[in-house]
Amino acid sequence: MARTTKASNAVQRLKERSTQGVYSMVTMADGRFYLTLSVAGAAPVAVHEPLEIDAFVSFVNGLEKQAPKKASKLDVAFEKKLQHARNQDN
């Protein structure tokens, strides 16, 4: 069940950042997934061949430009400390 959630969450993120049409996920009986795209009320078209879960999520995440990740001030400060520590070790 959690594996399907991982795939459906990836598709949901794609829907939020997509402007092409409506993406949908199809789950096959053997546990593989494929993505369909519907444009302007036309019948859905398969975007690729069925894939295993990890390959499917990677494929979906690679479509469309992803939103930049948000970083808090604490995250930025921590990253600076890490870089500073790495520079001192070299």
Short mmCIF file of N, CA and C in Angstrom, two decimals:
data_model
loop_
_atom_site.label_atom_id
_atom_site.label_comp_id
_atom_site.label_asym_id
_atom_site.label_seq_id
_atom_site.Cartn_x
_atom_site.Cartn_y
_atom_site.Cartn_z
N MET A 1 0.82 -1.19 0.00
CA MET A 1 0.00 0.00 0.00
C MET A 1 0.87 1.26 0.00
N ALA A 2 1.94 1.29 0.81
CA ALA A 2 2.78 2.48 0.89
C ALA A 2 3.48 2.74 -0.44
N ARG A 3 3.77 1.69 -1.19
CA ARG A 3 4.44 1.87 -2.46
C ARG A 3 3.52 2.59 -3.45
N THR A 4 2.24 2.25 -3.43
CA THR A 4 1.29 2.94 -4.30
C THR A 4 1.16 4.40 -3.88
N THR A 5 1.21 4.67 -2.59
CA THR A 5 1.15 6.04 -2.10
C THR A 5 2.34 6.84 -2.60
N LYS A 6 3.51 6.23 -2.61
CA LYS A 6 4.72 6.89 -3.12
C LYS A 6 4.53 7.30 -4.57
N ALA A 7 3.98 6.41 -5.37
CA ALA A 7 3.75 6.70 -6.78
C ALA A 7 2.66 7.75 -6.96
N SER A 8 1.57 7.64 -6.22
CA SER A 8 0.48 8.61 -6.38
C SER A 8 0.90 9.99 -5.90
N ASN A 9 1.74 10.07 -4.88
CA ASN A 9 2.25 11.37 -4.43
C ASN A 9 3.12 12.01 -5.50
N ALA A 10 3.93 11.23 -6.19
CA ALA A 10 4.75 11.75 -7.28
C ALA A 10 3.87 12.30 -8.39
N VAL A 11 2.80 11.60 -8.73
CA VAL A 11 1.88 12.06 -9.77
C VAL A 11 1.15 13.32 -9.32
N GLN A 12 0.78 13.39 -8.05
CA GLN A 12 0.10 14.58 -7.54
C GLN A 12 1.01 15.80 -7.64
N ARG A 13 2.29 15.64 -7.29
CA ARG A 13 3.24 16.75 -7.41
C ARG A 13 3.39 17.17 -8.88
N LEU A 14 3.38 16.20 -9.79
CA LEU A 14 3.46 16.50 -11.22
C LEU A 14 2.24 17.29 -11.67
N LYS A 15 1.06 16.90 -11.21
CA LYS A 15 -0.17 17.62 -11.57
C LYS A 15 -0.13 19.07 -11.12
N GLU A 16 0.47 19.31 -9.95
CA GLU A 16 0.53 20.66 -9.41
C GLU A 16 1.45 21.57 -10.22
N ARG A 17 2.48 21.00 -10.82
CA ARG A 17 3.43 21.84 -11.56
C ARG A 17 3.26 21.77 -13.07
N SER A 18 2.31 20.99 -13.55
CA SER A 18 2.12 20.79 -14.98
C SER A 18 1.11 21.77 -15.56
N THR A 19 1.36 22.15 -16.80
CA THR A 19 0.41 22.99 -17.53
C THR A 19 -0.05 22.31 -18.82
N GLN A 20 0.45 21.11 -19.10
CA GLN A 20 0.15 20.41 -20.35
C GLN A 20 -1.25 19.86 -20.43
N GLY A 21 -1.68 19.20 -19.39
CA GLY A 21 -2.97 18.53 -19.39
C GLY A 21 -3.16 17.82 -18.07
N VAL A 22 -3.98 16.78 -18.08
CA VAL A 22 -4.27 16.05 -16.86
C VAL A 22 -3.53 14.72 -16.88
N TYR A 23 -2.63 14.55 -15.92
CA TYR A 23 -1.90 13.29 -15.78
C TYR A 23 -2.65 12.36 -14.84
N SER A 24 -2.59 11.06 -15.14
CA SER A 24 -3.18 10.05 -14.28
C SER A 24 -2.23 8.85 -14.20
N MET A 25 -2.30 8.15 -13.09
CA MET A 25 -1.48 6.96 -12.88
C MET A 25 -2.35 5.73 -13.06
N VAL A 26 -1.81 4.74 -13.74
CA VAL A 26 -2.51 3.46 -13.91
C VAL A 26 -1.66 2.38 -13.26
N THR A 27 -2.28 1.58 -12.40
CA THR A 27 -1.60 0.47 -11.75
C THR A 27 -2.00 -0.82 -12.44
N MET A 28 -1.01 -1.60 -12.82
CA MET A 28 -1.28 -2.87 -13.50
C MET A 28 -1.37 -4.00 -12.47
N ALA A 29 -1.93 -5.11 -12.85
CA ALA A 29 -2.11 -6.24 -11.95
C ALA A 29 -0.78 -6.80 -11.46
N ASP A 30 0.28 -6.66 -12.26
CA ASP A 30 1.59 -7.19 -11.86
C ASP A 30 2.39 -6.22 -10.99
N GLY A 31 1.78 -5.09 -10.60
CA GLY A 31 2.43 -4.16 -9.70
C GLY A 31 3.21 -3.04 -10.38
N ARG A 32 3.21 -3.01 -11.71
CA ARG A 32 3.89 -1.94 -12.42
C ARG A 32 2.92 -0.78 -12.63
N PHE A 33 3.48 0.38 -12.99
CA PHE A 33 2.70 1.60 -13.16
C PHE A 33 3.02 2.23 -14.50
N TYR A 34 2.04 2.97 -15.04
CA TYR A 34 2.33 3.85 -16.16
C TYR A 34 1.50 5.11 -16.04
N LEU A 35 1.96 6.13 -16.74
CA LEU A 35 1.37 7.45 -16.66
C LEU A 35 0.59 7.72 -17.93
N THR A 36 -0.60 8.33 -17.79
CA THR A 36 -1.38 8.73 -18.96
C THR A 36 -1.55 10.25 -18.94
N LEU A 37 -1.77 10.81 -20.12
CA LEU A 37 -1.98 12.24 -20.25
C LEU A 37 -3.22 12.48 -21.09
N SER A 38 -4.13 13.30 -20.56
CA SER A 38 -5.34 13.70 -21.28
C SER A 38 -5.24 15.19 -21.58
N VAL A 39 -5.44 15.54 -22.83
CA VAL A 39 -5.38 16.95 -23.23
C VAL A 39 -6.71 17.34 -23.85
N ALA A 40 -7.31 18.40 -23.35
CA ALA A 40 -8.54 18.99 -23.90
C ALA A 40 -9.65 17.96 -24.14
N GLY A 41 -9.91 17.12 -23.16
CA GLY A 41 -11.01 16.19 -23.25
C GLY A 41 -10.78 14.98 -24.15
N ALA A 42 -9.60 14.86 -24.75
CA ALA A 42 -9.28 13.70 -25.59
C ALA A 42 -9.07 12.48 -24.71
N ALA A 43 -9.10 11.32 -25.34
CA ALA A 43 -8.87 10.08 -24.61
C ALA A 43 -7.45 10.07 -24.04
N PRO A 44 -7.26 9.51 -22.85
CA PRO A 44 -5.92 9.45 -22.26
C PRO A 44 -4.95 8.65 -23.13
N VAL A 45 -3.72 9.13 -23.19
CA VAL A 45 -2.66 8.47 -23.97
C VAL A 45 -1.55 8.07 -23.01
N ALA A 46 -1.04 6.84 -23.13
CA ALA A 46 0.06 6.39 -22.28
C ALA A 46 1.31 7.19 -22.62
N VAL A 47 2.00 7.67 -21.60
CA VAL A 47 3.19 8.49 -21.79
C VAL A 47 4.42 7.62 -21.96
N HIS A 48 4.44 6.42 -21.39
CA HIS A 48 5.59 5.51 -21.45
C HIS A 48 5.11 4.10 -21.20
N GLU A 49 6.05 3.15 -21.28
CA GLU A 49 5.72 1.76 -21.02
C GLU A 49 5.62 1.54 -19.51
N PRO A 50 4.96 0.47 -19.06
CA PRO A 50 4.84 0.20 -17.62
C PRO A 50 6.21 0.04 -16.97
N LEU A 51 6.35 0.62 -15.77
CA LEU A 51 7.62 0.61 -15.04
C LEU A 51 7.42 0.11 -13.62
N GLU A 52 8.50 -0.39 -13.03
CA GLU A 52 8.50 -0.73 -11.61
C GLU A 52 8.41 0.56 -10.81
N ILE A 53 8.07 0.46 -9.53
CA ILE A 53 7.77 1.63 -8.71
C ILE A 53 8.89 2.67 -8.68
N ASP A 54 10.13 2.25 -8.43
CA ASP A 54 11.21 3.23 -8.31
C ASP A 54 11.51 3.91 -9.64
N ALA A 55 11.47 3.16 -10.72
CA ALA A 55 11.69 3.74 -12.05
C ALA A 55 10.54 4.68 -12.41
N PHE A 56 9.33 4.30 -12.03
CA PHE A 56 8.16 5.14 -12.30
C PHE A 56 8.27 6.48 -11.58
N VAL A 57 8.59 6.44 -10.29
CA VAL A 57 8.70 7.67 -9.50
C VAL A 57 9.82 8.56 -10.06
N SER A 58 10.94 7.96 -10.43
CA SER A 58 12.04 8.74 -11.03
C SER A 58 11.61 9.38 -12.34
N PHE A 59 10.88 8.63 -13.16
CA PHE A 59 10.40 9.16 -14.43
C PHE A 59 9.45 10.33 -14.21
N VAL A 60 8.49 10.16 -13.30
CA VAL A 60 7.50 11.21 -13.03
C VAL A 60 8.19 12.45 -12.46
N ASN A 61 9.14 12.25 -11.55
CA ASN A 61 9.85 13.39 -10.97
C ASN A 61 10.68 14.13 -12.01
N GLY A 62 11.07 13.46 -13.08
CA GLY A 62 11.86 14.09 -14.13
C GLY A 62 11.03 14.90 -15.12
N LEU A 63 9.72 14.73 -15.09
CA LEU A 63 8.86 15.49 -15.99
C LEU A 63 8.58 16.87 -15.44
N GLU A 64 8.51 17.85 -16.31
CA GLU A 64 8.22 19.22 -15.91
C GLU A 64 9.27 19.74 -14.94
N LYS A 65 9.37 21.03 -14.81
CA LYS A 65 10.33 21.64 -13.90
C LYS A 65 9.81 21.55 -12.48
N GLN A 66 10.66 21.08 -11.57
CA GLN A 66 10.24 20.95 -10.18
C GLN A 66 10.39 22.27 -9.45
N ALA A 67 9.56 22.46 -8.46
CA ALA A 67 9.60 23.67 -7.64
C ALA A 67 10.88 23.66 -6.81
N PRO A 68 11.48 24.83 -6.61
CA PRO A 68 12.69 24.88 -5.78
C PRO A 68 12.36 24.49 -4.34
N LYS A 69 13.31 23.82 -3.72
CA LYS A 69 13.09 23.39 -2.34
C LYS A 69 13.26 24.58 -1.41
N LYS A 70 12.39 24.66 -0.43
CA LYS A 70 12.45 25.74 0.54
C LYS A 70 13.47 25.38 1.62
N ALA A 71 14.22 26.39 2.05
CA ALA A 71 15.19 26.19 3.12
C ALA A 71 14.98 27.28 4.17
N SER A 72 14.97 26.84 5.42
CA SER A 72 14.82 27.80 6.50
C SER A 72 16.16 28.48 6.78
N LYS A 73 16.14 29.52 7.57
CA LYS A 73 17.38 30.21 7.95
C LYS A 73 18.31 29.25 8.68
N LEU A 74 17.75 28.36 9.48
CA LEU A 74 18.57 27.38 10.20
C LEU A 74 19.23 26.40 9.23
N ASP A 75 18.50 25.98 8.20
CA ASP A 75 19.08 25.08 7.19
C ASP A 75 20.24 25.75 6.47
N VAL A 76 20.07 27.01 6.11
CA VAL A 76 21.12 27.75 5.40
C VAL A 76 22.34 27.90 6.30
N ALA A 77 22.13 28.26 7.56
CA ALA A 77 23.24 28.42 8.50
C ALA A 77 23.97 27.10 8.72
N PHE A 78 23.24 26.01 8.83
CA PHE A 78 23.84 24.69 9.01
C PHE A 78 24.67 24.30 7.80
N GLU A 79 24.16 24.57 6.61
CA GLU A 79 24.90 24.26 5.39
C GLU A 79 26.20 25.06 5.32
N LYS A 80 26.17 26.32 5.73
CA LYS A 80 27.39 27.14 5.76
C LYS A 80 28.41 26.56 6.72
N LYS A 81 27.95 26.10 7.88
CA LYS A 81 28.86 25.49 8.85
C LYS A 81 29.49 24.22 8.28
N LEU A 82 28.69 23.42 7.60
CA LEU A 82 29.22 22.20 6.99
C LEU A 82 30.28 22.52 5.94
N GLN A 83 30.01 23.50 5.09
CA GLN A 83 30.98 23.89 4.07
C GLN A 83 32.25 24.43 4.71
N HIS A 84 32.11 25.22 5.75
CA HIS A 84 33.26 25.77 6.45
C HIS A 84 34.10 24.64 7.05
N ALA A 85 33.44 23.66 7.65
CA ALA A 85 34.15 22.52 8.24
C ALA A 85 34.86 21.70 7.17
N ARG A 86 34.25 21.52 6.02
CA ARG A 86 34.88 20.78 4.92
C ARG A 86 36.11 21.51 4.41
N ASN A 87 36.02 22.83 4.33
CA ASN A 87 37.16 23.63 3.85
C ASN A 87 38.32 23.57 4.84
N GLN A 88 38.06 23.51 6.14
CA GLN A 88 39.11 23.43 7.13
C GLN A 88 39.79 22.08 7.11
N ASP A 89 39.04 21.00 6.77
CA ASP A 89 39.62 19.66 6.70
C ASP A 89 40.58 19.52 5.52
N ASN A 90 40.38 20.28 4.48
CA ASN A 90 41.23 20.15 3.27
C ASN A 90 42.44 20.94 3.41
#
